[in-house]
Amino acid sequence: MAAAVFLLLFGFAVPAQADDVSQIANGLTGSRLYVTTDARAAVPEADQAAIRAALDRRTDADVRAVVVQSGVGKNRLGPMLEAVAQRVGEGKTYVGITADGRMMGISKDLSGQEINQLIARTSGGDIKTRLIRFADLAETKADEKAHAGMVGAFVMLGLLVVVVAGASGAFLVVRRRRREQQAREMAELKRGVEEDVTLLGEDIARLDLNVMDPDLDPAAREDYEKAMNSYDRAKSATERAARPEDMHAVTEALEDGRYHMTAVRARLAGDPVPERRAPCFFNPQHGPSVQDVTWAPPGGPARSVPACAADARRVLNGESPDVRMVPYGDGRRPYWDAGPAYAPYAGGYYASYGGMDLLSGMMIGTMLGSMMSGGFGGGFAPGDMGGGFGGDTGDIGGGWDFGGGDFGGGGDFGGGF
């Protein structure tokens, strides 16, 4: 009897222990609604079932709700929602509502202002009505954002397509114009080189040397045959040439052929065979140079260049040399001012005498010289996910926006639940 009386007087008077964060998080792992032990009287089982069913249907909003006892303030409710969200690890919006109807929330998708607006639109109803209404409104808002995001994505995709199409079109136009320019330059270069090859062939034909003559000087015969072989090489290389670089082999063969023709004439005349020197700078068609002279292009610095006898005489007398003029556009201009296509052309003539190193010094102040000096050859709106969860205290960092709801504006929350 005494034990029974003691139990009646003191046992039922012991308050039930409040649910902790771990219990609430475990409950929300398998359900979108958790009603704490001390708040169950405020939400009948039938209402809880209706709320769960409504929350389960609103998958886009992905709302999880916690009902707590009356009198819990925001300084406890806010950190509890943070800590629970951290432990559960899923869900986009968490709302807490007290048994006396005060409500607040945190969300990854909704800003604090949007949470407050939705909570305000649910005011005036009981807990079941408010939570179901909040889930409906959050679902609508989530669908609107998804639609807006899709529209934005399509707009961005459209803009991207336009930009890519524009860039591709511009690239194709530039490439087509570049190819047309290269084809035009190659055609001009080929005409110029063919003139050089033809001139060498005419020079050989004019000599009309009978290589079968037994009285012919064997050395002259050998030089003449070398000149003809060089001409054949130059002619074949010209026919095969498809790029400006291919002309290097042509002019290298032409330089060789012109020297051997000079040697043949010297032998036939009984004169000493001249020293093999670089071709005449002013016009490689003139054959080997005989001396170096100081010359300056219009507006350019003076430099030493190899010259044939005739051009050396002109320069030393203050006259203009006989410059090799090549096809360029609708007219002709000096080969050193006819564009980059003539760089391999010039390089072949001087390949055995220093090549581009020699040319770069002689070409200072010309178009080819300037070319040789350079060498041949999506944002996130407020409330978007912004970081991971922190410790169990609810310090989860960025990513969650607070809506104070019935408690007023959100802010920093201290304490625990």
XYZ file of C-alpha atoms in Angstrom:
417
model
C 0.000 0.000 0.000
C 2.823 2.427 0.901
C 4.634 1.663 -2.373
C 1.478 2.265 -4.364
C 0.851 5.554 -2.641
C 4.493 6.586 -3.224
C 4.177 5.740 -6.929
C 0.985 7.752 -7.260
C 2.459 10.733 -5.450
C 5.916 10.845 -7.008
C 6.298 8.397 -9.930
C 3.820 10.089 -12.271
C 5.045 13.487 -11.230
C 8.494 12.860 -12.822
C 8.496 14.781 -16.118
C 9.127 12.829 -19.298
C 12.667 13.296 -20.646
C 12.733 15.455 -23.781
C 13.766 13.859 -27.089
C 17.368 14.577 -28.036
C 18.819 15.445 -31.438
C 19.824 11.856 -32.176
C 16.286 10.556 -31.591
C 14.751 13.250 -33.770
C 17.324 12.639 -36.570
C 16.746 8.880 -36.433
C 13.010 9.439 -36.647
C 13.359 11.726 -39.712
C 15.618 9.242 -41.484
C 12.651 6.981 -42.167
C 9.873 9.563 -42.071
C 9.371 13.199 -43.035
C 7.573 13.973 -39.752
C 8.724 13.640 -36.174
C 6.599 14.576 -33.175
C 8.508 14.783 -29.928
C 7.216 12.861 -26.932
C 6.110 15.965 -25.060
C 4.166 17.293 -28.097
C 2.214 14.192 -29.121
C -0.904 15.308 -27.343
C -1.079 18.293 -29.694
C -1.061 16.131 -32.865
C -3.409 13.121 -32.892
C -2.306 9.972 -34.715
C -4.765 10.620 -37.532
C -3.334 14.108 -38.089
C 0.200 12.726 -38.037
C -0.729 10.188 -40.722
C -2.278 12.923 -42.879
C 0.798 15.137 -42.473
C 3.188 12.296 -43.369
C 1.152 11.424 -46.443
C 1.192 15.053 -47.611
C 4.933 15.440 -47.037
C 5.676 12.160 -48.825
C 3.753 13.329 -51.891
C 5.673 16.606 -52.128
C 8.976 15.083 -53.245
C 10.259 18.139 -55.128
C 10.101 20.309 -52.021
C 11.435 17.462 -49.810
C 10.219 19.026 -46.547
C 10.896 17.452 -43.152
C 8.941 18.669 -40.132
C 9.481 18.470 -36.371
C 6.732 19.206 -33.837
C 7.994 20.206 -30.379
C 6.388 21.243 -27.122
C 5.009 24.690 -26.484
C 7.318 27.396 -25.263
C 10.422 26.357 -27.222
C 12.057 29.528 -28.529
C 14.021 30.152 -31.682
C 17.305 30.122 -29.783
C 16.713 26.395 -29.192
C 14.620 25.455 -32.224
C 17.048 26.865 -34.812
C 20.167 25.002 -33.633
C 18.118 21.829 -33.233
C 17.000 21.990 -36.884
C 20.611 22.540 -37.969
C 21.903 19.609 -35.950
C 19.121 17.313 -37.123
C 19.692 18.267 -40.780
C 23.374 17.507 -40.310
C 22.719 14.042 -38.952
C 19.986 13.102 -41.417
C 22.082 14.241 -44.393
C 19.137 14.578 -46.766
C 16.131 16.806 -47.240
C 15.979 20.312 -48.683
C 13.854 22.131 -46.118
C 13.396 21.573 -42.376
C 10.582 23.228 -40.432
C 9.980 23.211 -36.719
C 6.614 24.014 -35.180
C 5.704 24.216 -31.509
C 2.595 22.717 -29.998
C 1.233 26.238 -29.581
C 1.691 26.939 -33.309
C 4.905 28.930 -33.662
C 6.891 27.951 -36.738
C 10.327 28.516 -38.288
C 12.495 26.768 -40.903
C 15.825 26.359 -42.643
C 16.317 25.504 -46.321
C 18.874 24.881 -49.022
C 16.514 25.869 -51.838
C 14.519 28.688 -50.263
C 15.858 31.997 -49.020
C 15.003 33.199 -45.509
C 12.543 35.652 -47.022
C 10.832 32.934 -49.034
C 10.559 30.684 -45.971
C 8.954 33.518 -44.004
C 6.513 34.209 -46.850
C 5.403 30.578 -46.988
C 5.046 30.369 -43.200
C 3.010 33.595 -43.171
C 0.629 32.127 -45.784
C -0.063 29.164 -43.505
C -0.960 31.223 -40.438
C -4.363 30.784 -38.788
C -4.603 26.999 -38.975
C -3.822 24.112 -36.671
C -0.586 22.149 -36.871
C -1.848 19.653 -39.443
C -3.303 22.357 -41.669
C -0.218 24.527 -41.466
C 2.274 21.760 -42.240
C 0.246 20.422 -45.156
C -0.272 23.936 -46.472
C 3.443 24.681 -46.107
C 4.340 21.482 -48.007
C 1.934 22.444 -50.829
C 3.363 25.959 -51.089
C 6.952 24.706 -50.944
C 6.222 22.185 -53.692
C 4.778 24.911 -55.891
C 7.786 27.112 -55.233
C 10.172 24.238 -56.018
C 8.359 23.544 -59.303
C 8.484 27.232 -60.224
C 12.211 27.346 -59.573
C 12.764 24.167 -61.532
C 10.779 25.590 -64.439
C 12.652 28.875 -64.278
C 15.912 26.982 -64.142
C 14.912 24.918 -67.157
C 13.913 28.031 -69.077
C 17.188 29.652 -68.083
C 19.063 26.547 -69.157
C 17.317 26.568 -72.543
C 18.047 30.274 -72.933
C 21.684 29.718 -72.065
C 21.797 26.741 -74.415
C 20.278 28.859 -77.163
C 22.787 31.620 -76.544
C 25.576 29.076 -76.496
C 24.400 27.629 -79.802
C 24.261 31.115 -81.306
C 27.727 31.966 -80.009
C 29.197 28.657 -81.172
C 27.510 28.992 -84.547
C 28.751 32.559 -84.883
C 32.271 31.622 -83.847
C 32.256 28.610 -86.163
C 30.976 30.726 -89.023
C 33.608 33.387 -88.393
C 36.298 30.716 -88.172
C 35.182 29.164 -91.451
C 35.115 32.552 -93.172
C 38.567 33.433 -91.861
C 39.901 30.018 -92.831
C 38.372 30.259 -96.303
C 39.841 33.733 -96.837
C 43.181 32.571 -95.531
C 43.162 29.617 -97.902
C 42.216 31.878 -100.800
C 45.050 34.235 -99.876
C 47.520 31.361 -99.592
C 46.383 29.977 -102.955
C 46.804 33.412 -104.542
C 50.255 33.863 -103.000
C 51.288 30.383 -104.111
C 50.138 31.052 -107.664
C 52.112 34.304 -107.772
C 55.163 32.607 -106.285
C 54.964 29.778 -108.797
C 54.823 32.229 -111.709
C 57.894 33.986 -110.386
C 59.827 30.760 -109.886
C 58.841 29.490 -113.334
C 60.359 32.675 -114.771
C 63.656 31.855 -113.035
C 63.587 28.249 -114.263
C 62.732 29.290 -117.807
C 65.544 31.842 -117.845
C 68.088 29.213 -116.809
C 66.766 26.852 -119.499
C 67.069 29.578 -122.136
C 70.605 30.327 -120.984
C 71.570 26.671 -121.396
C 69.872 26.482 -124.797
C 71.639 29.597 -126.092
C 75.026 28.108 -125.308
C 74.064 25.043 -127.410
C 77.140 23.158 -126.353
C 77.870 19.863 -128.106
C 78.842 17.632 -125.216
C 79.779 14.881 -127.724
C 82.528 17.014 -129.260
C 85.790 15.146 -128.536
C 87.672 18.436 -128.549
C 85.484 19.861 -125.756
C 87.250 20.529 -122.460
C 86.178 17.667 -120.132
C 85.809 20.103 -117.230
C 83.537 22.328 -119.349
C 81.518 19.269 -120.378
C 81.162 18.249 -116.722
C 80.014 21.731 -115.653
C 77.557 21.889 -118.560
C 76.067 18.510 -117.640
C 75.768 19.638 -114.018
C 73.983 22.789 -115.141
C 71.506 20.744 -117.210
C 70.921 18.343 -114.320
C 70.281 21.288 -112.004
C 67.805 22.716 -114.491
C 65.976 19.385 -114.661
C 65.832 19.217 -110.855
C 64.512 22.757 -110.639
C 61.880 22.138 -113.303
C 60.644 18.921 -111.674
C 60.581 20.496 -108.202
C 58.542 23.430 -109.541
C 55.964 21.099 -111.059
C 55.644 19.194 -107.765
C 55.568 22.271 -105.529
C 52.364 22.680 -103.529
C 53.564 24.986 -100.745
C 55.943 27.947 -100.573
C 58.367 25.748 -98.591
C 58.697 23.493 -101.635
C 60.335 26.355 -103.565
C 63.441 26.124 -101.406
C 64.577 23.051 -103.366
C 63.853 24.820 -106.674
C 65.987 27.895 -106.047
C 68.734 25.797 -104.461
C 68.944 23.851 -107.745
C 68.800 27.102 -109.747
C 71.731 28.576 -107.787
C 73.732 25.445 -108.492
C 72.861 25.515 -112.206
C 73.731 29.210 -112.624
C 77.154 28.751 -111.053
C 77.982 25.848 -113.343
C 76.890 27.901 -116.378
C 79.249 30.667 -115.244
C 82.009 28.088 -114.895
C 81.314 26.679 -118.397
C 81.626 30.122 -120.014
C 84.821 30.850 -118.145
C 86.366 27.555 -119.275
C 85.276 28.072 -122.895
C 86.758 31.581 -122.844
C 89.957 30.334 -121.308
C 89.437 32.433 -118.182
C 89.905 31.256 -114.595
C 86.816 29.669 -113.085
C 85.360 32.294 -110.727
C 85.102 31.746 -107.008
C 81.804 30.246 -105.994
C 80.048 33.039 -104.145
C 76.491 33.733 -103.046
C 74.107 34.816 -105.818
C 73.630 38.478 -106.594
C 71.411 39.852 -103.841
C 69.593 42.265 -106.128
C 68.663 39.645 -108.687
C 69.649 35.966 -108.172
C 69.016 35.451 -111.908
C 72.307 37.269 -112.480
C 74.202 34.310 -111.071
C 77.127 34.350 -108.611
C 78.213 37.645 -107.075
C 81.708 39.019 -107.599
C 81.996 41.372 -104.627
C 80.144 42.827 -101.652
C 78.820 46.386 -101.774
C 77.187 48.646 -99.218
C 73.549 49.321 -100.046
C 70.489 50.641 -98.241
C 66.832 50.180 -99.219
C 64.634 53.311 -99.269
C 64.300 54.456 -95.657
C 66.402 51.562 -94.327
C 69.897 51.242 -92.853
C 72.916 50.413 -94.970
C 74.240 46.865 -95.074
C 76.776 44.816 -97.052
C 75.279 42.625 -99.779
C 76.783 40.401 -102.530
C 76.377 41.783 -106.039
C 77.176 40.766 -109.581
C 79.628 42.901 -111.574
C 76.932 44.981 -113.278
C 74.954 45.727 -110.111
C 78.107 46.409 -108.098
C 79.083 49.001 -110.694
C 75.649 50.612 -110.540
C 75.609 50.819 -106.737
C 79.145 52.207 -106.543
C 78.185 54.841 -109.133
C 75.124 55.849 -107.091
C 72.689 54.252 -109.505
C 69.834 51.848 -108.784
C 70.621 48.139 -109.171
C 68.673 45.819 -111.456
C 66.289 44.410 -108.833
C 64.426 41.132 -109.311
C 60.758 42.092 -109.566
C 58.273 39.267 -108.934
C 54.506 38.947 -109.453
C 52.524 40.487 -106.595
C 48.820 41.246 -106.801
C 48.137 43.153 -109.995
C 51.738 44.275 -110.406
C 55.310 43.509 -109.446
C 57.606 44.394 -106.596
C 61.066 43.408 -105.302
C 61.135 39.805 -104.132
C 62.132 40.909 -100.638
C 58.914 42.941 -100.355
C 56.536 40.373 -101.878
C 55.365 38.694 -98.695
C 56.267 35.652 -96.597
C 55.737 33.207 -99.460
C 59.071 34.355 -100.913
C 61.070 33.504 -97.787
C 61.748 29.867 -98.842
C 62.418 31.150 -102.373
C 65.150 33.455 -101.114
C 66.382 30.913 -98.599
C 67.067 28.327 -101.311
C 69.359 30.694 -103.232
C 71.467 31.314 -100.126
C 71.197 27.867 -98.500
C 74.902 27.133 -99.089
C 76.061 30.538 -97.855
C 74.527 30.912 -94.417
C 70.861 30.526 -95.351
C 68.458 32.514 -93.206
C 71.261 33.794 -90.986
C 72.821 35.544 -93.956
C 69.489 36.685 -95.350
C 68.219 38.139 -92.075
C 71.149 40.579 -92.062
C 70.769 41.536 -95.720
C 66.977 41.881 -95.467
C 66.880 44.402 -92.592
C 64.283 47.052 -93.381
C 62.399 44.914 -95.915
C 59.173 42.949 -95.554
C 61.014 39.627 -95.485
C 63.461 41.057 -92.959
C 60.688 41.989 -90.524
C 59.224 38.496 -90.827
C 62.575 36.810 -90.301
C 63.222 38.824 -87.153
C 59.974 37.419 -85.739
C 60.747 33.886 -86.904
C 58.967 31.749 -89.426
C 57.868 28.995 -89.097
C 26.258 28.974 -63.486
C 25.658 31.108 -60.429
C 23.766 30.161 -57.272
C 20.935 32.148 -55.729
C 20.677 32.697 -51.947
C 19.902 29.459 -50.207
C 21.750 27.217 -52.672
C 23.950 24.478 -51.298
C 27.167 26.201 -50.246
C 29.102 23.797 -48.054
C 28.996 20.700 -45.888
C 27.482 20.213 -42.488
C 29.576 21.023 -39.448
C 29.556 19.391 -36.045
C 26.677 18.020 -34.054
C 26.137 21.403 -32.471
C 24.478 22.568 -35.654
C 27.333 24.758 -36.898
C 26.871 23.567 -40.446
C 28.387 26.501 -42.311
C 26.900 28.000 -45.454
C 24.101 26.529 -47.520
C 21.112 26.842 -45.209
C 18.974 29.976 -45.067
C 16.924 30.687 -41.969
C 13.373 31.828 -41.915
C 12.290 33.061 -38.506
C 8.642 32.578 -39.409
C 6.356 33.170 -36.438
C 9.438 33.947 -34.353
C 10.428 36.930 -36.504
C 13.604 37.334 -38.587
C 16.272 34.685 -38.629
C 19.789 35.141 -37.403
C 22.500 33.479 -35.395
C 21.323 30.908 -32.879
C 23.139 29.772 -29.791
C 22.693 26.915 -27.365
C 21.499 23.394 -28.095
C 18.290 21.463 -28.097
